[in-house]
PDB file of C-alpha atoms in Angstrom:
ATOM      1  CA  UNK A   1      40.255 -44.737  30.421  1.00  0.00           C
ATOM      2  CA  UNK A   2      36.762 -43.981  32.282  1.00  0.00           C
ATOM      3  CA  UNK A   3      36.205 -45.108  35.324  1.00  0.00           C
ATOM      4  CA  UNK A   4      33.278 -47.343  34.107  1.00  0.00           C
ATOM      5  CA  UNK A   5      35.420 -49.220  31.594  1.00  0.00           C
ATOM      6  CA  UNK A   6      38.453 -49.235  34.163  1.00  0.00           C
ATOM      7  CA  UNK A   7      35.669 -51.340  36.570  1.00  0.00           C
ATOM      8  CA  UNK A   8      35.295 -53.921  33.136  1.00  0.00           C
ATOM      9  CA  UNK A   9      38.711 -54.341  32.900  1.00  0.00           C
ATOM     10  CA  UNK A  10      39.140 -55.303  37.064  1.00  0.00           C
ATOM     11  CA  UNK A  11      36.332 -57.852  36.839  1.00  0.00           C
ATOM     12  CA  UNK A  12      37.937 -59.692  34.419  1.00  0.00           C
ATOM     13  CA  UNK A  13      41.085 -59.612  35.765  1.00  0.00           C
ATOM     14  CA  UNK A  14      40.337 -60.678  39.433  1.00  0.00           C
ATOM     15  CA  UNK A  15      38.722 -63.713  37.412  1.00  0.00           C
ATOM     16  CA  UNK A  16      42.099 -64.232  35.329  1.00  0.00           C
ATOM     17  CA  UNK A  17      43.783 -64.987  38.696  1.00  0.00           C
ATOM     18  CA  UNK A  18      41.726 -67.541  39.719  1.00  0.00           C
ATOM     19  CA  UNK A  19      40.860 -68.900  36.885  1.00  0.00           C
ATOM     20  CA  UNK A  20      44.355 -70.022  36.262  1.00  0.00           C
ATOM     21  CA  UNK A  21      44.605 -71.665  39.392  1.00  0.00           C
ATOM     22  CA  UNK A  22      41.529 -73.713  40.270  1.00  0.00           C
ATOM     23  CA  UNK A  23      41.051 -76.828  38.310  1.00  0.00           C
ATOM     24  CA  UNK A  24      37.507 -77.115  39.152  1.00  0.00           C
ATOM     25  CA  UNK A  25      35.094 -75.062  37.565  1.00  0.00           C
ATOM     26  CA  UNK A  26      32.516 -72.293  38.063  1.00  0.00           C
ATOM     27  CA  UNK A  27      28.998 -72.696  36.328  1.00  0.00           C
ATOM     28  CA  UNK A  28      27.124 -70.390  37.756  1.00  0.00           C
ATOM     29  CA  UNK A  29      26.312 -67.672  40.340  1.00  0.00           C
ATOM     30  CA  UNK A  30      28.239 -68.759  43.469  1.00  0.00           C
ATOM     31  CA  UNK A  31      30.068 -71.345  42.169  1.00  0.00           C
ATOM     32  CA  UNK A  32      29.242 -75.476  42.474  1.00  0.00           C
ATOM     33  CA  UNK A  33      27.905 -75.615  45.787  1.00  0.00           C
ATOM     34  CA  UNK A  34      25.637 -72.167  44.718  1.00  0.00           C
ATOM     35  CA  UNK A  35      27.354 -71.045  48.463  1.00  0.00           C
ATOM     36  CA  UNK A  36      30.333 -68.945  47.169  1.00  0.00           C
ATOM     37  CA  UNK A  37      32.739 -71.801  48.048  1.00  0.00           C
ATOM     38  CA  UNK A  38      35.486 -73.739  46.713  1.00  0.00           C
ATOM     39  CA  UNK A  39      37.473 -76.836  47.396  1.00  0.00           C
ATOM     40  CA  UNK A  40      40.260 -75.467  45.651  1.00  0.00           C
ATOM     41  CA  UNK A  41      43.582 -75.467  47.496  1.00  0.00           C
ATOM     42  CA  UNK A  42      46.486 -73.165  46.699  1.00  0.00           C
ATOM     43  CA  UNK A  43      45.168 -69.923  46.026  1.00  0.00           C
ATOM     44  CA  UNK A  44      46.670 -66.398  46.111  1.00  0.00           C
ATOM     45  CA  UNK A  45      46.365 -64.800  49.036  1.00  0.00           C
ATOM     46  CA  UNK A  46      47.274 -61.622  47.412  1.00  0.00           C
ATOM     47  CA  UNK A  47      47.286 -60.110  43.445  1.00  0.00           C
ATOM     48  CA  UNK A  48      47.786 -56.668  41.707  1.00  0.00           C
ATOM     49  CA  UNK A  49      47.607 -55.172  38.729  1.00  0.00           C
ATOM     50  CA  UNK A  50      50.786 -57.717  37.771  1.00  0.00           C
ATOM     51  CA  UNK A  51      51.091 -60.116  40.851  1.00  0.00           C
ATOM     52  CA  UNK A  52      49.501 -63.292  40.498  1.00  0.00           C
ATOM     53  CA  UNK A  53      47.890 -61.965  37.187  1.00  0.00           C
ATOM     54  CA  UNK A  54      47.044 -64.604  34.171  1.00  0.00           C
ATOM     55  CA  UNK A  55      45.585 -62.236  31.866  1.00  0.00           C
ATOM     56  CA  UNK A  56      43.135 -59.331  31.222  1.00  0.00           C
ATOM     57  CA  UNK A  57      40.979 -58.301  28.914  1.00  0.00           C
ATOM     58  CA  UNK A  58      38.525 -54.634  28.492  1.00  0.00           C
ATOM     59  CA  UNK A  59      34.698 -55.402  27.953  1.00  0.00           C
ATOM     60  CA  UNK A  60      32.599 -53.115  26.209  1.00  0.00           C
ATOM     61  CA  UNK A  61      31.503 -51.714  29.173  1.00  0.00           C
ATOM     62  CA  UNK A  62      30.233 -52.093  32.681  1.00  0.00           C
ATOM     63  CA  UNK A  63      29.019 -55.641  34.193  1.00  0.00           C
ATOM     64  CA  UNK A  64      27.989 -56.714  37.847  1.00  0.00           C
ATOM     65  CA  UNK A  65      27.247 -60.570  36.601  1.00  0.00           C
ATOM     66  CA  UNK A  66      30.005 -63.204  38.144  1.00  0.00           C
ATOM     67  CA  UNK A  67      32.056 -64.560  35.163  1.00  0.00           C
ATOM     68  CA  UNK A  68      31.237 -68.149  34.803  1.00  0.00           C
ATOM     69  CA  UNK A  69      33.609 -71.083  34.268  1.00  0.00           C
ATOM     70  CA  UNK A  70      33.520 -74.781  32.473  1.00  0.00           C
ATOM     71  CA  UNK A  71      35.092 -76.340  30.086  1.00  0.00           C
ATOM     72  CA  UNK A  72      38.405 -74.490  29.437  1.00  0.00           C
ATOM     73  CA  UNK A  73      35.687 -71.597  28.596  1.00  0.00           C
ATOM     74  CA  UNK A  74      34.997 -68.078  30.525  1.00  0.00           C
ATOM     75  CA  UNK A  75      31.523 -66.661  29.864  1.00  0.00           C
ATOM     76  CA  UNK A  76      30.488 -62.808  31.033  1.00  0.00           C
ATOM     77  CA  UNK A  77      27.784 -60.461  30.624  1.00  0.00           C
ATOM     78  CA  UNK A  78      28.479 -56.694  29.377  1.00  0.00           C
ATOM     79  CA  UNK A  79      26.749 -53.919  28.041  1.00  0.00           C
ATOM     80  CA  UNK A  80      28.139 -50.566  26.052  1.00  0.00           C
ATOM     81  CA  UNK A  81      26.517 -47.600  27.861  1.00  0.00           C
ATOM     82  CA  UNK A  82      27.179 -45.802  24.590  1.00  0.00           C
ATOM     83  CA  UNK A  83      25.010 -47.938  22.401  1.00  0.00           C
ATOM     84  CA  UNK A  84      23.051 -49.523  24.712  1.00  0.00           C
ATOM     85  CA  UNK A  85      24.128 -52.932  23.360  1.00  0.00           C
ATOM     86  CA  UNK A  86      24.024 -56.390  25.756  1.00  0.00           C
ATOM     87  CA  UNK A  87      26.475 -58.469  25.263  1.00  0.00           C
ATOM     88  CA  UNK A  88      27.498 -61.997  25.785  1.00  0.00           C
ATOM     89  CA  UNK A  89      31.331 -62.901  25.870  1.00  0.00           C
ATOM     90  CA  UNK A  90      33.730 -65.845  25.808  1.00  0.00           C
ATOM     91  CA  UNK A  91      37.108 -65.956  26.685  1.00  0.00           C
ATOM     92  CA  UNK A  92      39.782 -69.210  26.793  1.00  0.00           C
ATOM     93  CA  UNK A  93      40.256 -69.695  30.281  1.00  0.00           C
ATOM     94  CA  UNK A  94      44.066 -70.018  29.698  1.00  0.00           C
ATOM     95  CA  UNK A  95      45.033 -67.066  28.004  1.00  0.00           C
ATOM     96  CA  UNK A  96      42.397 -64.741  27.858  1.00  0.00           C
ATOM     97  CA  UNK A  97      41.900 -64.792  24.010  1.00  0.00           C
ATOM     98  CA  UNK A  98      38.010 -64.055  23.248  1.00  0.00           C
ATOM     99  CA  UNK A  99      36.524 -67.088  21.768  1.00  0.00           C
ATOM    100  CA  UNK A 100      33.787 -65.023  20.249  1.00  0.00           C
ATOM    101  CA  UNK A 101      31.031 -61.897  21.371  1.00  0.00           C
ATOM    102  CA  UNK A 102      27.683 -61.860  20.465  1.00  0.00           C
ATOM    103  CA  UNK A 103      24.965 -58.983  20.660  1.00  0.00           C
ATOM    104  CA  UNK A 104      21.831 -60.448  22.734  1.00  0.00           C
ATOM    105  CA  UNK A 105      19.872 -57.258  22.551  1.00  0.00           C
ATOM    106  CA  UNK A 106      19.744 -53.102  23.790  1.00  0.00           C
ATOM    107  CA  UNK A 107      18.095 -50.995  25.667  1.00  0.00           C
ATOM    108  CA  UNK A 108      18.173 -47.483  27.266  1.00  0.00           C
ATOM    109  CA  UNK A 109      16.717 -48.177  30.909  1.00  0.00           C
ATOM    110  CA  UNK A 110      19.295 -46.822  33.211  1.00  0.00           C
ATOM    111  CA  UNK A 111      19.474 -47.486  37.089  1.00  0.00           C
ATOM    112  CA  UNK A 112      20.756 -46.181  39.796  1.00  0.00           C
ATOM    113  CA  UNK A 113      24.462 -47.628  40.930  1.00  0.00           C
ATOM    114  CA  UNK A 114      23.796 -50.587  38.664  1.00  0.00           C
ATOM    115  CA  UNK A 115      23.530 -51.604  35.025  1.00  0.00           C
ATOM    116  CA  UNK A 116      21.736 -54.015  32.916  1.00  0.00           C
ATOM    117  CA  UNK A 117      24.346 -56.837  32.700  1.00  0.00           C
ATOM    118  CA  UNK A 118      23.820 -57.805  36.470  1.00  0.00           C
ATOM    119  CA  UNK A 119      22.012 -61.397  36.409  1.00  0.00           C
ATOM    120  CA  UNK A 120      25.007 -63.560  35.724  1.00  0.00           C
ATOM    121  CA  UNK A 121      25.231 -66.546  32.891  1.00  0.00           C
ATOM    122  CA  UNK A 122      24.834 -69.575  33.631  1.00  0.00           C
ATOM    123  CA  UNK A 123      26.543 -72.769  31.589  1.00  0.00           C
ATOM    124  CA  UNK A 124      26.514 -76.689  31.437  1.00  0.00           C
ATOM    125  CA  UNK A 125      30.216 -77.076  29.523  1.00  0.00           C
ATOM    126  CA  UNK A 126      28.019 -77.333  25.931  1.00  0.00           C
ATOM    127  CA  UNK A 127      25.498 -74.141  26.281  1.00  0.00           C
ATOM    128  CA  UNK A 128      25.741 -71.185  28.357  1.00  0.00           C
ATOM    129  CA  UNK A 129      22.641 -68.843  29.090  1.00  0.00           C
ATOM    130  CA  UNK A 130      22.078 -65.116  29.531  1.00  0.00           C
ATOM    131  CA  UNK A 131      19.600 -63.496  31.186  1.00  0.00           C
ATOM    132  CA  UNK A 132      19.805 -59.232  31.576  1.00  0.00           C
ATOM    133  CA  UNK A 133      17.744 -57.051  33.360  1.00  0.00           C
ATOM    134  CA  UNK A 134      15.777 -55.630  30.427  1.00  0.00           C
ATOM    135  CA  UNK A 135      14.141 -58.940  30.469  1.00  0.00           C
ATOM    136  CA  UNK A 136      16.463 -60.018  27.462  1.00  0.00           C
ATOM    137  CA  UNK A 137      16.958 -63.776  27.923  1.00  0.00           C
ATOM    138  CA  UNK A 138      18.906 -66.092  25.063  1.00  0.00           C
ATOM    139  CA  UNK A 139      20.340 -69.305  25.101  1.00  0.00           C
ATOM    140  CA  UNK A 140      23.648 -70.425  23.132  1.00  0.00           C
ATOM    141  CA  UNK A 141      26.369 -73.039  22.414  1.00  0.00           C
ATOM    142  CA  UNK A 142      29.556 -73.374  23.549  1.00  0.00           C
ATOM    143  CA  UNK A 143      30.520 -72.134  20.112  1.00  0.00           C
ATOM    144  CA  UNK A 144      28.317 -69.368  20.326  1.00  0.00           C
ATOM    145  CA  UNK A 145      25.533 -70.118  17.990  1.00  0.00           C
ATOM    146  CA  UNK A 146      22.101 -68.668  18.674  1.00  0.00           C
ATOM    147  CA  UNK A 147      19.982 -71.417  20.141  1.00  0.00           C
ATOM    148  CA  UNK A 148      17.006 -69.226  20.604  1.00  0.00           C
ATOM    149  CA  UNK A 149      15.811 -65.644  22.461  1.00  0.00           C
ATOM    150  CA  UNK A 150      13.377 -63.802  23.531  1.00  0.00           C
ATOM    151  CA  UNK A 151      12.217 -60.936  26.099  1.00  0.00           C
ATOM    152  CA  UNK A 152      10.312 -61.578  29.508  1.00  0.00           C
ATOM    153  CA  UNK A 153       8.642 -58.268  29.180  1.00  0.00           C
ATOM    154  CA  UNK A 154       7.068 -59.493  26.481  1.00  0.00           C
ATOM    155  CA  UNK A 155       4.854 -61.602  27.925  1.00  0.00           C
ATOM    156  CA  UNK A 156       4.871 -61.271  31.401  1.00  0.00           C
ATOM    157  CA  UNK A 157       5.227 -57.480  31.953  1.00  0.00           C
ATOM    158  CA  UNK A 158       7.810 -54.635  33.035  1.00  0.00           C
ATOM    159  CA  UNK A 159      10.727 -56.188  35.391  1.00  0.00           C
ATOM    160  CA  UNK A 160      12.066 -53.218  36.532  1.00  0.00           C
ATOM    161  CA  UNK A 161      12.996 -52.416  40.026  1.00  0.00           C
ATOM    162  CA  UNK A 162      14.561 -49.380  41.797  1.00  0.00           C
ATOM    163  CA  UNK A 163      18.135 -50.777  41.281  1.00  0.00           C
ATOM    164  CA  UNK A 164      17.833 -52.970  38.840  1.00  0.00           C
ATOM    165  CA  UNK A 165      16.342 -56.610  37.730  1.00  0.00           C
ATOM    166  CA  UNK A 166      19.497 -58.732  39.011  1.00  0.00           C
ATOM    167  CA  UNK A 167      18.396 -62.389  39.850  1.00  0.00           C
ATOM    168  CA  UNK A 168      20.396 -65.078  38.131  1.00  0.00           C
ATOM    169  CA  UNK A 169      19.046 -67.527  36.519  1.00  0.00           C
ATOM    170  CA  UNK A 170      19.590 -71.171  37.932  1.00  0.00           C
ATOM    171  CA  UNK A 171      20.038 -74.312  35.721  1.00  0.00           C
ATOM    172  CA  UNK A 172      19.884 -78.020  36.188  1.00  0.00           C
ATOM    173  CA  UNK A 173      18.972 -81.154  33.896  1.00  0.00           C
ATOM    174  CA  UNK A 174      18.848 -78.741  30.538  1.00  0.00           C
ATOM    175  CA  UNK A 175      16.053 -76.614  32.059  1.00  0.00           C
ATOM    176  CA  UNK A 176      16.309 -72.783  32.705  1.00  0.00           C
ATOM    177  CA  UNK A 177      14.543 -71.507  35.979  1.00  0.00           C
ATOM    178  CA  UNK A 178      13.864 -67.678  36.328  1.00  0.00           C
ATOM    179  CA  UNK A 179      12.553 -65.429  39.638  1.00  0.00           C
ATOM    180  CA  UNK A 180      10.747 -62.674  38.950  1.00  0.00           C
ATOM    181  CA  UNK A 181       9.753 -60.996  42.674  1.00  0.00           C
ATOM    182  CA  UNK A 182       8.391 -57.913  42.068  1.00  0.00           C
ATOM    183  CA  UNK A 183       5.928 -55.245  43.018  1.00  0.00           C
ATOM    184  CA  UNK A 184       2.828 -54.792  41.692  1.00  0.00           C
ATOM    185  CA  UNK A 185       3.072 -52.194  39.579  1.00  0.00           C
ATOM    186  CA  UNK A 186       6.953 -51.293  38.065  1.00  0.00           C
ATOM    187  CA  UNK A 187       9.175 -49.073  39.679  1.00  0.00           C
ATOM    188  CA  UNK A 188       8.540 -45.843  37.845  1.00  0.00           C
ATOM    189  CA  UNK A 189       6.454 -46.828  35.752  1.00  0.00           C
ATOM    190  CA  UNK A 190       2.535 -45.339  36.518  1.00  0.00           C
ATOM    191  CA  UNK A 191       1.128 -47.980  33.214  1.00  0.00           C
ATOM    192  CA  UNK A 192       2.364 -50.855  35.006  1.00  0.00           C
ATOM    193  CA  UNK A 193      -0.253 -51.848  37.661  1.00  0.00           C
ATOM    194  CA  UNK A 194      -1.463 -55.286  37.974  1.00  0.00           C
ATOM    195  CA  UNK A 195       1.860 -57.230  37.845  1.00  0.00           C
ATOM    196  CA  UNK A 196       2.679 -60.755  39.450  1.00  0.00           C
ATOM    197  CA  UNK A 197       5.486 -62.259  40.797  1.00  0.00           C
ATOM    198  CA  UNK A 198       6.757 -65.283  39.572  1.00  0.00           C
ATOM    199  CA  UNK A 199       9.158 -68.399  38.504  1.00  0.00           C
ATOM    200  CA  UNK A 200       9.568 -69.881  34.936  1.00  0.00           C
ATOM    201  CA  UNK A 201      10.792 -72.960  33.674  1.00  0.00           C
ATOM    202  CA  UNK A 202      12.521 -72.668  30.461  1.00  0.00           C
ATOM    203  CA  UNK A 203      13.679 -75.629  28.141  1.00  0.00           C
ATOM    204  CA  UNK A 204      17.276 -75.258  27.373  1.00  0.00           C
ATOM    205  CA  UNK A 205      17.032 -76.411  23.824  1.00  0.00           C
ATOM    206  CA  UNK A 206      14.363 -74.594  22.620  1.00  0.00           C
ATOM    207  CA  UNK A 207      13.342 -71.724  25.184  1.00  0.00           C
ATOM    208  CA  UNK A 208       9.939 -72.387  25.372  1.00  0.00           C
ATOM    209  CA  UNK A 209       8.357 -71.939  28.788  1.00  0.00           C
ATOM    210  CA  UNK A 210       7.407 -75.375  30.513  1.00  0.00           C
ATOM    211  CA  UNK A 211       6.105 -73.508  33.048  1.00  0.00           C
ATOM    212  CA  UNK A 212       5.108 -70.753  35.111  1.00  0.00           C
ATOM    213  CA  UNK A 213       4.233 -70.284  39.057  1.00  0.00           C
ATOM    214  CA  UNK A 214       3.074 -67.033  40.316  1.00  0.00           C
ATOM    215  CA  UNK A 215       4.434 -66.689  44.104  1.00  0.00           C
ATOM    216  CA  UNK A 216       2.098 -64.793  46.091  1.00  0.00           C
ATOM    217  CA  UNK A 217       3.086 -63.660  49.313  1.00  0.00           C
ATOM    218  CA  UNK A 218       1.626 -61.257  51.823  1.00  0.00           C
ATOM    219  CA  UNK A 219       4.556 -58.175  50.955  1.00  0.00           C
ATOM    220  CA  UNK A 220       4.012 -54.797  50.680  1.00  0.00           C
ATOM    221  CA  UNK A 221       5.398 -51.730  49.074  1.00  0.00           C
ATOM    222  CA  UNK A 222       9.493 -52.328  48.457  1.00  0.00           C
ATOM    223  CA  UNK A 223       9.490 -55.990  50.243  1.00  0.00           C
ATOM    224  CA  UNK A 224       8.211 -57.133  46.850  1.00  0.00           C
ATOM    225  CA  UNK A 225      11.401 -56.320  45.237  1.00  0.00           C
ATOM    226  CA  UNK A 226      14.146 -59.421  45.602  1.00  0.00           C
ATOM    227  CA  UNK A 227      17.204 -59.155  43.809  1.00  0.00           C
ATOM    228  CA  UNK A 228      18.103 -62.840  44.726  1.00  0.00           C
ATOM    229  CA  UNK A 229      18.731 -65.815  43.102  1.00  0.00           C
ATOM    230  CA  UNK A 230      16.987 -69.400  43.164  1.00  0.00           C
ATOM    231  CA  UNK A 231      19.369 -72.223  44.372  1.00  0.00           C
ATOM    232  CA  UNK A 232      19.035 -76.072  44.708  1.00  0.00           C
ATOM    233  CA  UNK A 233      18.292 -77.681  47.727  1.00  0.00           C
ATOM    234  CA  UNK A 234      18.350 -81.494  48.735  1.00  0.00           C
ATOM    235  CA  UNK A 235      15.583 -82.017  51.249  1.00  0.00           C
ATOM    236  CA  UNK A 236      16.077 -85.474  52.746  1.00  0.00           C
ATOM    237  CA  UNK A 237      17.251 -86.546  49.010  1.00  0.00           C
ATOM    238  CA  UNK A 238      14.804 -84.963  47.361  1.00  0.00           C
ATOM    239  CA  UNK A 239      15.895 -82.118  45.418  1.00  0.00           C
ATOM    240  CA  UNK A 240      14.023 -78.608  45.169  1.00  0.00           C
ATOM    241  CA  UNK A 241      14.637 -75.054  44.134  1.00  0.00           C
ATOM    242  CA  UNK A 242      14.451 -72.438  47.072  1.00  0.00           C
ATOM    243  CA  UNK A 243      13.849 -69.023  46.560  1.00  0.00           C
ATOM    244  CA  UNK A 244      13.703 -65.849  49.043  1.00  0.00           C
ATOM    245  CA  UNK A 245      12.040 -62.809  48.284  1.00  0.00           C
ATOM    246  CA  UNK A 246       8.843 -60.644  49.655  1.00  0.00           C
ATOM    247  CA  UNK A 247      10.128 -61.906  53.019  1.00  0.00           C
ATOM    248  CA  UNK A 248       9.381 -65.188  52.422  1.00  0.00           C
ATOM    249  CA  UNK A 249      11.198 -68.487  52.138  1.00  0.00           C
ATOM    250  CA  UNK A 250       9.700 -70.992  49.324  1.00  0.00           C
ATOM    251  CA  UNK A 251      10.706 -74.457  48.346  1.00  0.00           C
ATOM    252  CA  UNK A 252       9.248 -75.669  44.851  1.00  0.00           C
ATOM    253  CA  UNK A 253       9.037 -78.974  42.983  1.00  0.00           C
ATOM    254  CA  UNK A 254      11.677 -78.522  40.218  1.00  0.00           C
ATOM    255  CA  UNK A 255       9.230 -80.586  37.185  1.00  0.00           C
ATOM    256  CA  UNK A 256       5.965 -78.558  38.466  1.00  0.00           C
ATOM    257  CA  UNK A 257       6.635 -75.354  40.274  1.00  0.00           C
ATOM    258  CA  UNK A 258       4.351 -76.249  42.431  1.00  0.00           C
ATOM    259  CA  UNK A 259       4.916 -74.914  46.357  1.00  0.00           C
ATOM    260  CA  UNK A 260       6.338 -77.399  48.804  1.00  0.00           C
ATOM    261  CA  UNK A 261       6.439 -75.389  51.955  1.00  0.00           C
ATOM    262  CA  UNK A 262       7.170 -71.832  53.185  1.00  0.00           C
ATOM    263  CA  UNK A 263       8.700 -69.901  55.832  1.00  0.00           C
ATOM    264  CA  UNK A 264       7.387 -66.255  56.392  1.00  0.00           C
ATOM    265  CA  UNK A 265      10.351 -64.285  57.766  1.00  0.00           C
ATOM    266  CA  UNK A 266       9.925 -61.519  60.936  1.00  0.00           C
ATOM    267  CA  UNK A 267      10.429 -58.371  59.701  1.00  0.00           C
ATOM    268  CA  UNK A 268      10.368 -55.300  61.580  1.00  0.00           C
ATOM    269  CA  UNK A 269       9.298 -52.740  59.529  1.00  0.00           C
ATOM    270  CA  UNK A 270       6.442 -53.740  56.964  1.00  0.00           C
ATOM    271  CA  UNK A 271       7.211 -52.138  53.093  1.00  0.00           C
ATOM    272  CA  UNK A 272      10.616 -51.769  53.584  1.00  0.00           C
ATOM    273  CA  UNK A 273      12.793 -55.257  53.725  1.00  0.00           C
ATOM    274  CA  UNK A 274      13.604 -55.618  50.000  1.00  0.00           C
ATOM    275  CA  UNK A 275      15.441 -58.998  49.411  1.00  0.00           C
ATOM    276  CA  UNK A 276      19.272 -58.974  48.551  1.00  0.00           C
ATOM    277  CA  UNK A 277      20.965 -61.772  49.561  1.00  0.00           C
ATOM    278  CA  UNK A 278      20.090 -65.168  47.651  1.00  0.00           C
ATOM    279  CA  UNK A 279      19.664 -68.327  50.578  1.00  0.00           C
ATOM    280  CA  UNK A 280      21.853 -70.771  51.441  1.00  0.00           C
ATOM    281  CA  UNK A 281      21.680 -74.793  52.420  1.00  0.00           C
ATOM    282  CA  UNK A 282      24.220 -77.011  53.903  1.00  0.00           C
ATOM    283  CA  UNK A 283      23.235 -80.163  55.241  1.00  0.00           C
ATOM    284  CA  UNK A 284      19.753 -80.252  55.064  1.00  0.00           C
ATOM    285  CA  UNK A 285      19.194 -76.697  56.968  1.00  0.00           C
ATOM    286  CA  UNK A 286      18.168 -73.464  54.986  1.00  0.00           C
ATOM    287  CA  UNK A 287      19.960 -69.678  56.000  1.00  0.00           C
ATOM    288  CA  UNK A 288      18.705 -67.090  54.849  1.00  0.00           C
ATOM    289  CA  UNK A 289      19.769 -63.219  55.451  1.00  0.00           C
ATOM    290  CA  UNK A 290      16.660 -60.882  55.902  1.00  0.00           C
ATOM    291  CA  UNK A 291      17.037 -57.265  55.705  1.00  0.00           C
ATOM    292  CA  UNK A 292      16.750 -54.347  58.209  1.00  0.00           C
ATOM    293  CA  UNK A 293      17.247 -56.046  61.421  1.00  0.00           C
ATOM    294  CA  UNK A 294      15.032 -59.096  60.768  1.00  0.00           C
ATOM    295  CA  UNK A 295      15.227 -62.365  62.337  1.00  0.00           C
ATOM    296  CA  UNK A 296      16.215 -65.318  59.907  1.00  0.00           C
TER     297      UNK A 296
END
């Protein structure tokens, strides 16, 4: 077994474990509270290869996406390095058995120490959503019929990035919102000048765009580039999508897209503070994790 499929067959497992145990479930990237936490109680402390083990299963390949959870179902992004195929999988939560696999597009664009299936899915218990970092975006049912799909690049440019397009995408009342921070013209790519940043609104049902806000921010160079993920936030019980990225905090009005307020973050060194880390909110305050030594 390579070591790239021996990393497909890991993910799945550590997800087996838990998945057995936890009675609540996990929609999206970073779970319910979109903080990495849990209210679960009773988890193992421990597993191996046998211990504490449910079930496993081998993808087709590699996948950095976070296996999603709801409704007895498992969803997970993969691609095949050897045919360039993205897929989309679904697995019963209980034992493992694959519900069904469907091909959501290809392509050969190869990063370093990443891969293509990195954005993870994102579900509502009736559809579940894909988004890839080709630009490759599809929604489907729980049963795994094709609701519609389509590619970002298509008509809003090259999403590439040094280590590859990773945001996920973030979903609430049956719409789809996407971040696109990037720089100005693709990584590696001399025909792509002129590019914007930018969040979409996507209608779950059809996949039409509702709308689209270009973020402009005063970045430079590689603090364009955020690999993090919008999240919701409940601002004095109003409720609004925060992203960070270009070392900048923005809050947005979730029907519009339109710019509440924004935080520019210190940063030490100008053109190189690319954003990793996705923000966080508990109790009406916003964290956020700048890069390099910044203050956030």
């Amino acid at each position: 077994m390579s070591h790239a499929r021996m990393l497909a067959v890991l993910s799945v497992v550590n997800l087996a474990c838990m998945g057995h145990v936890m009675a609540g479930e996990w929609p999206q990237w970073r779970g319910p509270f979109m903080n990495g936490s849990s209210e679960e109680t009773n988890l193992p402390a421990t597993w191996t290869a046998t211990e504490n083990v449910a079930w496993s299963v081998t993808l087709p390949g590699p996948g950095s996406a976070t296996p999603v959870i709801a409704e007895n179902r498992v969803y997970i992004s993969s691609m095949d390095r050897r045919s360039d195929d993205l897929w989309g999988l679904c697995f019963d939560v209980q034992t493992g058995a694959q519900v069904w696999r469907k091909k959501l597009g290809a392509s050969d664009r190869k990063v370093p120490r990443n891969n293509l299936a990195s954005p993870s899915p994102v579900t509502d218990g009736r559809h579940v959503y894909f988004l890839y970092g080709s630009g490759h975006v599809a929604g489907l049912t729980r049963e795994g019929e094709l609701m519609w799909s389509w590619n970002l690049e298509e008509t809003h440019g090259n999403i590439s990035m040094k280590y590859g397009y990773s945001s996920s995408p973030l979903l609430h009342d049956n719409i789809l919102y996407v971040l696109v921070q990037r720089r100005h013209t693709a990584y590696r790519v001399p025909h792509g000048a002129g590019l914007e940043s930018f969040i979409l609104a996507i209608d779950g049902t059809s996949g039409e765009t509702l709308w689209k806000h270009t973020r402009v921010t005063h970045a430079q160079e590689e603090s364009l580039d955020a690999y993090s993920s919008p999240v919701l936030y409940d601002h004095q019980g109003r409720l609004e999508m925060l992203v960070m990225g270009a070392s900048t905090v923005t809050s947005h009005d979730l029907k519009t897209g339109s710019e509440l307020w924004r935080y520019q973050v210190p940063v030490k060194r100008r053109g190189k503070d690319r954003t990793v880390p996705s923000p966080v909110s508990h109790e009406g305050l916003v964290f956020v994790v700048p890069s390099r030594g910044a203050q956030g």
